[in-house]
């Protein structure tokens, strides 16, 4: 429900919901804690379509492609059909990706168990290379953000030597910059400032009269079953590649649906396939992202980075050993995702009329509520007032970065992966007494170095092509 | 040719940050103990060098006409925007201070009232009071009663 609410409210991201919810899992057992996080993730991905269809404003970036045909359908009086189809397509995509995840996870993990420090370093470097993809428009700015994230990670006690790094004698700083505190500040505070800025300047949401979710006809769904399968495949594949995520999958699926439809001219005017395709694809991403996350410990997007943080907080280290030491948790995770989709299907189909009233809460009132949640969420992580101050500083930092067009997602990636990157690099060299050959004599390491170079090369080419002509 | 106004000061700022970072790293972090093995200083130094390169590239892109390529799409921050950003940051810092000194039950309504009446300049006092009281009560019930999570009780200005 929390994910659904955050996902459906424009401007509130489910990454923020995950970051705010994570402290609440500290007192829970591991399985319900995982269930809560995955429920928020799945709910957030699904909820984005509600405001996309009803208001023409995507609740999440992943729902942006749903606007093209969902909103015209709502304007034609078919809001309920679009909402119903979106919910069913989302559930189908999510469950499809779950099956693929169950089939592939152990195979990937079996290979990953043979990895040593050099291979893990190369792999994490590949994970970091996705920074280039996370930087929406400028690769250079993405790299700056990633470097800043790695610098923040440096602060605190060095794990290998036990040396305090840049703590300036303060005890609180020895624990370093907490990932969650940083994320709450970076994601939530700039949004609060933006909402305060626009207070009184934007019109409040107007609720459409028909907000009931009604199932589309069996024939409508049957005609689009093969489309849902294809788009779910696209979503799962895209999700398994770190640094891609829901928006890319949704747009690719939308483009695919239009390209192979007999009546492409209907797209953009309220075509049901234009809702089904992106919704099945963006929800299929949820299972796809779990493949590199659980088998290799690489988060594909900011939301899965928070989930990774949650796993670490509960003492679970994603990777091959997870399947040997905590197999029961892997099964619990599968069940959690299925349950989340079933609950969301029921909630959205039966409760949308009440639920969308949250959309009518004035954004500035929500922003004030979020200030309080930010403070309490930061405090709850370590019961430390210092973390509340740190969250405020990180929030200001995030706002300044936003002003200079530096994306914050790579900072999170730097914070999440930086520690492993440094530790494995140094461990590999300590084990070989400083022999750098360890990095280029391993076939696996070379493979990941090659992938890293390929990712950067492709992003660089795409970035250069996107550059606007300068007068 | 349009030069990117943001980059003209972003690049030099990054360079200054990188130089300060490198100075701090060399001043406060010890180097490696063994020969050939990277110590706790190696990675921070590498990051400082990377930031110098990135800052240099941004500076060059902004000041060299031939290298400039991105159009400036960010409007100059208005006085109102700067004030709101500063007020929000100040409010969060004040919230942290009040949580420590006065505790959650007093700090939260104070901050809600300051946000609504101070930053947003709302004069609907009924709504302000309702939100301040309601939000505090809801958070207390959710955190303390439901989740059994401890909230700051305050030092009462000690």
Coordinates of C-alpha atoms in Angstrom, one line a residue:
Chain A
X1 CA 0.0 0.0 0.0
X2 CA 2.8 2.4 0.9
X3 CA 4.5 1.7 -2.4
X4 CA 1.2 2.1 -4.2
X5 CA 0.6 5.5 -2.6
X6 CA 4.1 6.8 -3.3
X7 CA 4.1 5.3 -6.8
X8 CA 0.8 7.0 -7.7
X9 CA 1.6 10.5 -6.4
X10 CA 3.6 12.4 -9.0
X11 CA 6.9 13.6 -7.6
X12 CA 7.0 11.0 -4.8
X13 CA 9.2 8.1 -5.9
X14 CA 9.1 4.6 -4.6
X15 CA 12.9 4.9 -4.1
X16 CA 12.0 7.5 -1.5
X17 CA 9.2 5.2 -0.1
X18 CA 11.8 2.4 0.2
X19 CA 14.3 4.6 1.9
X20 CA 11.6 5.9 4.4
X21 CA 10.3 2.4 5.0
X22 CA 13.7 0.7 5.6
X23 CA 14.2 2.0 9.2
X24 CA 10.8 0.4 10.1
X25 CA 12.2 -3.0 9.2
X26 CA 14.9 -2.9 11.8
X27 CA 12.7 -4.3 14.5
X28 CA 11.2 -7.0 12.3
X29 CA 12.3 -10.5 11.5
X30 CA 14.2 -10.9 8.3
X31 CA 11.4 -12.5 6.2
X32 CA 8.7 -9.9 7.0
X33 CA 11.2 -7.1 6.5
X34 CA 12.1 -8.4 3.1
X35 CA 8.3 -8.8 2.3
X36 CA 7.7 -5.2 3.3
X37 CA 10.5 -3.9 1.1
X38 CA 9.5 -6.0 -1.9
X39 CA 5.9 -5.1 -1.4
X40 CA 6.8 -1.4 -1.5
X41 CA 8.9 -1.9 -4.6
X42 CA 6.3 -3.9 -6.5
X43 CA 3.5 -1.5 -5.3
X44 CA 5.5 1.5 -6.4
X45 CA 6.1 0.2 -9.8
X46 CA 2.4 -0.7 -10.3
X47 CA 1.0 2.5 -8.7
X48 CA 2.7 4.8 -11.2
X49 CA 0.0 4.0 -13.8
X50 CA -2.9 5.4 -11.6
X51 CA -2.0 9.1 -12.0
X52 CA -0.7 8.4 -15.5
X53 CA -4.1 7.3 -16.6
X54 CA -6.3 9.5 -14.5
X55 CA -4.4 12.7 -14.6
X56 CA -1.9 12.4 -17.5
X57 CA 0.9 12.7 -15.0
X58 CA 3.1 9.7 -14.5
X59 CA 3.4 8.8 -10.8
X60 CA 6.9 7.3 -11.6
X61 CA 9.2 7.6 -14.5
X62 CA 8.4 4.0 -15.4
X63 CA 4.8 5.0 -16.0
X64 CA 5.7 7.8 -18.5
X65 CA 4.9 5.6 -21.5
X66 CA 1.5 4.7 -20.1
X67 CA 0.4 8.3 -20.3
X68 CA 0.4 8.2 -24.2
X69 CA -2.7 6.1 -24.5
X70 CA -3.9 5.7 -20.9
X71 CA -4.8 9.4 -20.5
X72 CA -6.6 9.7 -23.9
X73 CA -8.6 6.6 -22.8
X74 CA -9.6 8.3 -19.6
X75 CA -10.6 11.4 -21.6
X76 CA -12.8 9.2 -23.8
X77 CA -14.5 7.9 -20.7
X78 CA -12.6 4.6 -20.6
X79 CA -10.6 5.3 -17.5
X80 CA -11.9 2.2 -15.7
X81 CA -11.0 -0.1 -18.6
X82 CA -7.5 1.4 -18.8
X83 CA -6.9 1.1 -15.1
X84 CA -8.2 -2.5 -15.1
X85 CA -6.0 -3.4 -18.0
X86 CA -3.0 -1.7 -16.5
X87 CA -3.4 -3.6 -13.2
X88 CA -3.8 -7.0 -15.0
X89 CA -0.9 -6.3 -17.3
X90 CA 1.3 -5.2 -14.4
X91 CA 0.4 -8.4 -12.5
X92 CA 1.1 -10.6 -15.5
X93 CA 4.4 -8.9 -16.2
X94 CA 5.5 -9.2 -12.6
X95 CA 4.6 -12.8 -12.2
X96 CA 6.2 -13.6 -15.6
X97 CA 9.5 -12.1 -14.5
X98 CA 9.3 -14.0 -11.2
X99 CA 9.2 -17.3 -13.1
X100 CA 12.2 -16.3 -15.2
X101 CA 14.0 -15.2 -12.0
X102 CA 13.3 -18.5 -10.3
X103 CA 14.7 -20.4 -13.3
X104 CA 17.9 -18.3 -13.8
X105 CA 18.9 -17.2 -10.3
X106 CA 20.6 -20.4 -9.2
X107 CA 22.5 -20.9 -12.5
X108 CA 23.9 -17.4 -12.3
X109 CA 24.8 -17.9 -8.6
X110 CA 26.5 -21.2 -9.3
X111 CA 28.9 -19.5 -11.7
X112 CA 29.4 -16.5 -9.3
X113 CA 30.6 -18.8 -6.4
X114 CA 33.9 -19.3 -8.2
X115 CA 34.7 -15.5 -8.1
X116 CA 37.8 -14.3 -6.2
X117 CA 38.6 -10.7 -5.2
X118 CA 39.9 -9.8 -8.6
X119 CA 36.8 -11.1 -10.3
X120 CA 34.5 -9.4 -7.8
X121 CA 36.4 -6.2 -8.3
X122 CA 35.9 -6.4 -12.1
X123 CA 32.2 -7.2 -11.6
X124 CA 31.6 -4.3 -9.3
X125 CA 33.4 -2.1 -11.6
X126 CA 31.0 -3.2 -14.3
X127 CA 28.2 -2.4 -11.9
X128 CA 29.6 1.1 -11.4
X129 CA 29.9 1.6 -15.2
X130 CA 26.1 1.7 -15.2
X131 CA 26.5 5.2 -13.8
X132 CA 26.9 6.2 -17.4
X133 CA 23.3 5.0 -18.1
X134 CA 21.9 6.5 -14.9
X135 CA 23.1 9.9 -15.9
X136 CA 20.0 11.0 -17.8
X137 CA 21.6 13.4 -20.2
X138 CA 25.3 13.9 -19.5
X139 CA 27.7 11.1 -19.0
X140 CA 30.2 13.6 -17.5
X141 CA 27.8 14.7 -14.9
X142 CA 27.0 11.0 -14.1
X143 CA 30.7 10.4 -13.6
X144 CA 31.1 13.4 -11.3
X145 CA 28.1 12.2 -9.2
X146 CA 29.6 8.7 -9.0
X147 CA 33.0 10.1 -7.9
X148 CA 31.3 12.2 -5.2
X149 CA 29.4 9.1 -4.0
X150 CA 32.6 7.1 -3.8
X151 CA 34.2 10.0 -1.8
X152 CA 31.4 10.0 0.7
X153 CA 31.9 6.3 1.1
X154 CA 35.5 6.9 2.1
X155 CA 34.5 8.8 5.3
X156 CA 34.6 6.5 8.3
X157 CA 36.7 3.6 9.6
X158 CA 38.7 1.7 7.0
X159 CA 37.6 -2.0 7.2
X160 CA 41.0 -3.5 6.2
X161 CA 43.3 -1.4 8.3
X162 CA 41.0 0.0 11.0
X163 CA 42.2 3.5 10.2
X164 CA 39.8 6.4 10.7
X165 CA 39.5 8.3 7.4
X166 CA 38.4 11.9 7.4
X167 CA 36.4 11.7 10.7
X168 CA 38.3 14.6 12.3
X169 CA 38.1 12.9 15.7
X170 CA 34.4 12.7 15.9
X171 CA 32.9 9.4 17.1
X172 CA 29.8 9.6 15.1
X173 CA 31.6 10.0 11.8
X174 CA 33.6 6.8 12.4
X175 CA 30.5 4.8 11.2
X176 CA 30.6 6.8 8.0
X177 CA 27.9 8.3 6.0
X178 CA 24.9 6.0 6.4
X179 CA 23.5 4.9 3.1
X180 CA 19.9 5.4 4.1
X181 CA 20.4 8.8 5.7
X182 CA 22.1 9.9 2.5
X183 CA 19.3 8.6 0.4
X184 CA 16.5 10.1 2.5
X185 CA 18.3 13.5 2.2
X186 CA 19.2 13.2 -1.5
X187 CA 15.8 12.0 -2.7
X188 CA 13.3 13.7 -0.4
X189 CA 14.7 17.1 0.5
X190 CA 15.1 18.5 -3.1
X191 CA 11.5 17.4 -3.7
X192 CA 10.3 19.2 -0.6
X193 CA 12.0 22.4 -1.7
X194 CA 10.6 22.1 -5.2
X195 CA 7.0 21.6 -3.7
X196 CA 7.4 24.7 -1.5
X197 CA 8.7 26.6 -4.5
X198 CA 5.6 25.8 -6.5
X199 CA 3.2 26.4 -3.7
X200 CA 0.3 28.5 -5.0
X201 CA 1.7 28.4 -8.5
X202 CA 0.3 25.1 -9.7
X203 CA -3.4 24.2 -9.9
X204 CA -4.5 21.5 -7.5
X205 CA -5.4 18.1 -9.0
X206 CA -9.0 17.8 -10.2
X207 CA -10.5 14.3 -9.6
X208 CA -12.1 12.7 -12.6
X209 CA -15.6 11.5 -12.0
X210 CA -15.0 7.9 -13.1
X211 CA -12.2 6.3 -11.0
X212 CA -13.6 2.8 -10.7
X213 CA -11.3 0.0 -11.8
X214 CA -13.3 -2.3 -14.1
X215 CA -11.9 -5.4 -15.8
X216 CA -11.5 -5.2 -19.5
X217 CA -13.4 -7.9 -21.5
X218 CA -11.9 -11.4 -21.8
X219 CA -11.6 -10.9 -25.6
X220 CA -9.7 -7.6 -25.1
X221 CA -7.2 -9.4 -22.9
X222 CA -7.0 -12.6 -25.0
X223 CA -6.2 -10.5 -28.1
X224 CA -3.3 -9.0 -26.2
X225 CA -1.9 -12.0 -24.4
X226 CA 0.9 -12.6 -26.8
X227 CA 1.8 -8.9 -26.6
X228 CA 1.9 -9.1 -22.8
X229 CA 4.3 -12.2 -23.1
X230 CA 6.6 -10.3 -25.5
X231 CA 6.6 -7.1 -23.5
X232 CA 7.2 -9.0 -20.2
X233 CA 10.2 -10.7 -21.9
X234 CA 11.5 -7.3 -22.9
X235 CA 11.0 -6.0 -19.3
X236 CA 12.7 -9.0 -17.7
X237 CA 15.7 -8.8 -20.0
X238 CA 16.1 -5.0 -19.6
X239 CA 15.7 -5.4 -15.8
X240 CA 18.5 -8.0 -15.6
X241 CA 20.9 -5.4 -17.1
X242 CA 22.1 -3.1 -14.2
X243 CA 21.6 0.6 -14.8
X244 CA 18.7 0.3 -17.1
X245 CA 15.3 0.0 -15.3
X246 CA 11.6 0.5 -15.8
X247 CA 11.5 3.7 -18.0
X248 CA 13.7 2.2 -20.7
X249 CA 11.7 -1.1 -20.6
X250 CA 8.4 0.7 -20.8
X251 CA 9.4 2.9 -23.8
X252 CA 11.0 -0.1 -25.6
X253 CA 7.8 -2.1 -25.1
X254 CA 5.6 0.7 -26.2
X255 CA 7.7 1.2 -29.3
X256 CA 7.6 -2.6 -30.0
X257 CA 3.8 -2.8 -29.6
X258 CA 3.3 0.1 -32.0
X259 CA 5.8 -1.2 -34.5
X260 CA 4.2 -4.6 -34.8
X261 CA 0.5 -3.5 -34.5
X262 CA -1.7 -3.6 -37.6
X263 CA -3.1 -0.2 -36.7
X264 CA -0.1 1.9 -35.5
X265 CA -2.0 5.1 -36.2
X266 CA -4.3 4.4 -33.3
X267 CA -1.5 4.8 -30.8
X268 CA -1.5 8.0 -28.9
X269 CA -5.3 8.3 -29.3
X270 CA -6.4 5.8 -26.6
X271 CA -5.3 2.4 -27.8
X272 CA -5.5 -0.3 -25.1
X273 CA -2.4 -2.1 -26.3
X274 CA -0.5 1.2 -25.6
X275 CA -1.4 0.7 -21.9
X276 CA -0.9 -3.0 -21.7
X277 CA 2.6 -3.0 -23.4
X278 CA 4.4 -0.5 -21.1
X279 CA 2.7 -1.7 -17.9
X280 CA 3.6 -5.4 -18.5
X281 CA 7.2 -4.4 -19.3
X282 CA 7.8 -2.0 -16.5
X283 CA 6.5 -4.5 -13.9
X284 CA 8.5 -7.3 -15.4
X285 CA 11.6 -5.3 -14.6
X286 CA 11.0 -6.0 -10.9
X287 CA 11.9 -9.7 -11.3
X288 CA 14.6 -9.0 -13.8
X289 CA 16.5 -6.6 -11.5
X290 CA 16.4 -9.3 -8.8
X291 CA 18.7 -11.6 -10.9
X292 CA 21.9 -9.5 -10.7
X293 CA 20.9 -8.2 -7.3
X294 CA 20.6 -11.5 -5.5
X295 CA 23.1 -13.6 -7.5
X296 CA 25.8 -11.0 -7.9
X297 CA 24.9 -8.2 -5.5
X298 CA 24.6 -5.6 -8.2
X299 CA 21.6 -3.2 -7.8
X300 CA 20.1 -2.2 -11.2
X301 CA 18.5 1.0 -10.1
X302 CA 18.2 3.3 -7.1
X303 CA 15.2 1.3 -5.8
X304 CA 17.1 -2.0 -5.8
X305 CA 20.0 -0.2 -4.3
X306 CA 17.8 0.5 -1.3
X307 CA 16.6 -3.1 -1.2
X308 CA 20.3 -4.1 -1.3
X309 CA 20.8 -1.8 1.7
X310 CA 17.9 -3.5 3.4
X311 CA 19.5 -7.0 2.8
X312 CA 22.8 -5.8 4.2
X313 CA 21.1 -4.3 7.3
X314 CA 19.6 -7.7 8.0
X315 CA 23.0 -9.4 7.7
X316 CA 22.3 -10.9 4.2
X317 CA 25.0 -10.6 1.7
X318 CA 23.7 -11.1 -1.8
X319 CA 25.8 -13.5 -3.9
X320 CA 26.3 -17.2 -4.4
X321 CA 26.6 -17.9 -0.6
X322 CA 23.2 -16.5 0.0
X323 CA 21.8 -19.6 -1.8
X324 CA 23.7 -21.9 0.5
X325 CA 23.2 -20.1 3.8
X326 CA 19.8 -18.6 3.5
X327 CA 17.9 -20.7 0.9
X328 CA 14.7 -20.4 2.9
X329 CA 14.9 -16.6 2.5
X330 CA 15.1 -17.0 -1.3
X331 CA 11.9 -19.0 -1.2
X332 CA 10.3 -16.4 1.1
X333 CA 11.3 -13.8 -1.3
X334 CA 9.5 -15.6 -4.2
X335 CA 6.4 -15.9 -2.0
X336 CA 6.6 -12.2 -1.0
X337 CA 6.6 -11.1 -4.6
X338 CA 3.7 -13.3 -5.5
X339 CA 1.7 -12.1 -2.5
X340 CA 2.6 -8.5 -3.2
X341 CA 1.2 -8.8 -6.8
X342 CA -2.0 -10.6 -5.6
X343 CA -2.6 -8.0 -2.9
X344 CA -2.0 -5.2 -5.3
X345 CA -4.3 -6.7 -7.9
X346 CA -7.1 -6.9 -5.3
X347 CA -6.4 -3.5 -3.8
X348 CA -6.3 -1.7 -7.1
X349 CA -9.3 -3.4 -8.5
X350 CA -11.5 -2.9 -5.5
X351 CA -10.1 0.1 -3.7
X352 CA -9.0 2.6 -6.3
X353 CA -12.0 4.8 -5.8
X354 CA -11.0 5.5 -2.2
X355 CA -7.2 5.2 -2.8
X356 CA -6.9 7.9 -5.5
X357 CA -8.3 10.5 -3.0
X358 CA -4.7 10.7 -1.8
X359 CA -4.0 12.4 -5.1
X360 CA -6.3 15.2 -4.0
X361 CA -4.2 16.0 -0.9
X362 CA -2.4 19.3 -1.6
X363 CA 1.2 18.6 -2.4
X364 CA 2.5 21.2 0.1
X365 CA 0.7 19.4 2.9
X366 CA 2.3 16.2 1.8
X367 CA 5.7 17.9 1.7
X368 CA 5.3 19.0 5.4
X369 CA 4.4 15.5 6.3
X370 CA 7.5 14.2 4.5
X371 CA 9.7 16.7 6.5
X372 CA 8.6 14.9 9.7
X373 CA 9.0 11.5 8.2
X374 CA 12.5 12.4 7.0
X375 CA 13.5 13.5 10.5
X376 CA 12.0 10.4 12.2
X377 CA 13.2 8.0 9.5
X378 CA 16.8 9.3 9.8
X379 CA 16.7 9.1 13.6
X380 CA 15.2 5.6 13.6
X381 CA 18.1 4.1 11.6
X382 CA 20.7 4.3 14.5
X383 CA 18.7 6.2 17.1
X384 CA 21.1 9.1 16.4
X385 CA 20.3 12.8 16.3
X386 CA 23.5 13.2 14.4
X387 CA 21.9 11.3 11.5
X388 CA 19.1 13.9 11.4
X389 CA 21.7 16.7 11.0
X390 CA 23.5 14.6 8.4
X391 CA 20.2 14.0 6.4
X392 CA 19.6 17.8 6.3
X393 CA 23.2 18.4 5.0
X394 CA 22.8 15.6 2.4
X395 CA 19.4 17.2 1.4
X396 CA 21.0 20.6 0.8
X397 CA 23.8 18.8 -1.1
X398 CA 21.3 17.0 -3.2
X399 CA 19.4 20.2 -3.9
X400 CA 22.6 22.0 -5.0
X401 CA 23.5 19.0 -7.3
X402 CA 20.0 19.2 -8.8
X403 CA 20.5 22.9 -9.5
X404 CA 23.7 22.2 -11.4
X405 CA 22.1 19.2 -13.2
X406 CA 24.1 16.5 -11.5
X407 CA 22.0 13.4 -11.0
X408 CA 21.8 11.9 -7.5
X409 CA 21.3 8.3 -8.5
X410 CA 25.0 7.7 -9.3
X411 CA 25.9 9.0 -5.9
X412 CA 23.8 6.2 -4.3
X413 CA 25.4 3.7 -6.6
X414 CA 28.9 5.0 -5.5
X415 CA 27.9 4.7 -1.9
X416 CA 26.5 1.2 -2.3
X417 CA 29.2 -0.4 -4.4
X418 CA 32.2 1.7 -3.4
X419 CA 33.1 -0.2 -0.3
X420 CA 33.1 -3.5 -2.0
X421 CA 35.1 -2.1 -5.0
X422 CA 37.8 -0.8 -2.7
X423 CA 37.9 -3.8 -0.4
X424 CA 38.2 -6.3 -3.2
X425 CA 40.8 -4.3 -5.1
X426 CA 43.0 -4.0 -2.1
X427 CA 42.4 -7.6 -1.0
X428 CA 43.4 -8.9 -4.5
X429 CA 46.6 -6.9 -4.3
X430 CA 47.4 -7.9 -0.7
X431 CA 46.9 -11.6 -1.6
X432 CA 49.3 -11.3 -4.5
X433 CA 51.7 -9.0 -2.8
X434 CA 51.0 -6.2 -5.1
X435 CA 51.1 -8.1 -8.4
X436 CA 48.6 -6.4 -10.8
X437 CA 48.7 -9.5 -13.1
X438 CA 45.9 -10.9 -10.9
X439 CA 43.5 -8.6 -12.8
X440 CA 44.5 -9.5 -16.4
X441 CA 45.2 -13.2 -16.0
X442 CA 41.7 -14.0 -15.0
X443 CA 39.3 -14.7 -17.8
X444 CA 36.3 -13.8 -15.8
X445 CA 37.8 -10.5 -14.7
X446 CA 38.8 -9.7 -18.3
X447 CA 35.3 -10.5 -19.4
X448 CA 33.8 -8.0 -17.0
X449 CA 36.5 -5.4 -17.8
X450 CA 35.4 -5.9 -21.5
X451 CA 31.7 -5.5 -20.6
X452 CA 32.6 -2.3 -18.6
X453 CA 34.5 -0.9 -21.6
X454 CA 31.6 -1.8 -23.9
X455 CA 29.0 -0.2 -21.6
X456 CA 31.0 3.0 -21.4
X457 CA 31.7 3.0 -25.1
X458 CA 28.1 2.5 -26.0
X459 CA 26.9 5.2 -23.6
X460 CA 29.6 7.6 -24.9
X461 CA 28.5 7.0 -28.5
X462 CA 24.8 7.5 -27.5
X463 CA 25.7 10.6 -25.5
X464 CA 27.6 12.1 -28.4
X465 CA 24.7 11.4 -30.8
X466 CA 22.3 13.1 -28.4
X467 CA 24.3 16.3 -28.1
X468 CA 22.3 19.2 -29.4
X469 CA 23.8 21.3 -32.1
X470 CA 25.3 24.5 -30.7
X471 CA 24.6 27.7 -32.3
Chain B
X1 CA 28.1 29.9 -29.3
X2 CA 26.4 29.7 -26.0
X3 CA 28.6 28.9 -23.1
X4 CA 27.2 27.0 -20.2
X5 CA 26.9 29.4 -17.3
X6 CA 26.5 26.7 -14.7
X7 CA 29.7 24.9 -15.9
X8 CA 31.7 28.1 -15.7
X9 CA 31.6 27.9 -11.9
X10 CA 30.9 24.2 -11.5
X11 CA 34.3 23.3 -13.0
X12 CA 36.4 25.5 -10.8
X13 CA 34.4 24.5 -7.8
X14 CA 35.1 20.8 -8.5
X15 CA 38.8 21.6 -8.9
X16 CA 38.9 23.4 -5.6
X17 CA 37.0 20.6 -3.9
X18 CA 39.4 18.0 -5.4
X19 CA 42.5 20.0 -4.2
X20 CA 41.1 20.4 -0.7
X21 CA 40.2 16.7 -0.7
X22 CA 43.7 15.7 -1.7
X23 CA 45.2 17.9 0.9
X24 CA 42.9 16.4 3.6
X25 CA 43.7 12.9 2.4
X26 CA 47.5 13.4 2.6
X27 CA 47.2 15.3 5.9
X28 CA 45.0 12.9 7.8
X29 CA 45.1 9.4 6.2
X30 CA 48.3 7.3 6.6
X31 CA 49.8 5.6 3.6
X32 CA 50.5 1.9 2.9
X33 CA 52.5 -0.2 5.4
X34 CA 53.8 -2.8 2.9
X35 CA 55.5 -2.1 -0.4
X36 CA 53.3 -2.5 -3.4
X37 CA 50.1 -3.0 -1.4
X38 CA 47.5 -0.2 -1.6
X39 CA 46.9 1.3 1.9
X40 CA 43.9 3.2 3.2
X41 CA 45.1 6.3 1.3
X42 CA 45.3 4.8 -2.2
X43 CA 41.7 4.9 -3.1
X44 CA 40.9 8.4 -1.7
X45 CA 44.0 9.7 -3.7
X46 CA 42.7 8.1 -6.9
X47 CA 39.3 9.6 -6.4
X48 CA 40.8 13.0 -5.8
X49 CA 42.8 12.7 -9.1
X50 CA 39.6 11.6 -11.0
X51 CA 37.8 14.6 -9.6
X52 CA 40.6 16.9 -10.7
X53 CA 40.3 15.5 -14.2
X54 CA 36.6 15.8 -14.3
X55 CA 36.7 19.3 -12.9
X56 CA 39.3 20.2 -15.4
X57 CA 37.2 18.8 -18.3
X58 CA 34.1 20.7 -17.1
X59 CA 36.1 23.9 -16.8
X60 CA 37.6 23.5 -20.2
X61 CA 34.2 22.7 -21.7
X62 CA 32.8 25.9 -20.3
X63 CA 35.6 28.3 -21.1
X64 CA 37.0 27.0 -24.4
X65 CA 34.6 27.9 -27.2
X66 CA 35.5 25.0 -29.3
X67 CA 34.9 22.5 -26.5
X68 CA 31.6 23.9 -25.3
X69 CA 28.6 21.9 -26.3
X70 CA 25.8 21.9 -23.9
X71 CA 23.3 24.7 -23.8
X72 CA 22.5 26.3 -20.5
X73 CA 19.0 25.1 -19.6
X74 CA 19.1 25.9 -15.9
X75 CA 17.6 29.2 -15.0
X76 CA 19.4 31.4 -12.5
X77 CA 18.1 30.7 -9.0
X78 CA 15.7 33.4 -8.0
X79 CA 16.0 35.1 -4.6
X80 CA 12.7 33.4 -3.6
X81 CA 14.1 30.0 -4.5
X82 CA 17.3 30.6 -2.5
X83 CA 15.3 31.8 0.5
X84 CA 13.0 28.7 0.4
X85 CA 16.0 26.3 0.0
X86 CA 17.8 28.0 2.9
X87 CA 14.6 28.1 5.0
X88 CA 13.9 24.3 4.4
X89 CA 17.5 23.5 5.3
X90 CA 17.3 25.6 8.4
X91 CA 14.0 24.0 9.4
X92 CA 15.5 20.5 9.1
X93 CA 18.5 21.5 11.2
X94 CA 16.2 23.1 13.7
X95 CA 14.1 19.9 13.8
X96 CA 17.2 17.9 14.6
X97 CA 18.1 20.4 17.4
X98 CA 14.6 20.4 18.9
X99 CA 14.3 16.6 18.7
X100 CA 17.4 16.4 20.8
X101 CA 16.6 19.1 23.3
X102 CA 12.8 19.0 23.6
X103 CA 11.9 15.6 22.2
X104 CA 9.5 14.5 19.5
X105 CA 6.2 15.5 21.0
X106 CA 7.2 19.2 21.2
X107 CA 9.6 19.4 18.2
X108 CA 7.2 18.0 15.6
X109 CA 4.2 20.4 16.0
X110 CA 6.7 23.4 16.3
X111 CA 8.3 22.4 13.0
X112 CA 5.0 21.8 11.2
X113 CA 3.7 25.2 12.3
X114 CA 7.0 26.8 11.2
X115 CA 6.8 25.1 7.8
X116 CA 3.2 26.0 7.1
X117 CA 3.0 29.5 8.7
X118 CA 6.7 30.5 8.1
X119 CA 7.7 29.1 4.8
X120 CA 4.4 28.6 3.1
X121 CA 2.9 31.7 4.8
X122 CA -0.5 29.9 5.4
X123 CA -2.9 31.8 7.6
X124 CA -5.5 29.1 7.9
X125 CA -4.7 28.5 11.5
X126 CA -7.3 25.8 11.9
X127 CA -5.6 23.7 9.2
X128 CA -2.2 24.5 10.6
X129 CA -3.2 23.4 14.1
X130 CA -5.0 20.3 12.8
X131 CA -2.0 19.1 10.8
X132 CA 0.5 19.9 13.6
X133 CA -1.6 18.0 16.1
X134 CA -2.8 15.2 13.8
X135 CA 0.6 14.5 12.3
X136 CA 2.3 14.3 15.7
X137 CA -0.4 12.0 17.1
X138 CA -0.3 9.8 14.0
X139 CA 3.5 9.5 14.0
X140 CA 3.5 8.7 17.7
X141 CA 0.9 6.0 17.3
X142 CA 2.6 4.5 14.3
X143 CA 6.1 4.6 15.6
X144 CA 5.7 4.0 19.4
X145 CA 2.5 2.0 19.7
X146 CA 2.5 0.0 16.5
X147 CA 6.2 -0.4 15.7
X148 CA 7.6 -0.1 19.2
X149 CA 10.3 2.2 17.9
X150 CA 11.8 4.7 20.4
X151 CA 11.4 8.3 19.5
X152 CA 13.6 11.1 21.0
X153 CA 12.2 12.2 24.4
X154 CA 14.5 15.3 24.7
X155 CA 17.0 16.5 27.2
X156 CA 14.8 19.4 28.3
X157 CA 17.5 22.0 27.6
X158 CA 20.0 20.4 29.9

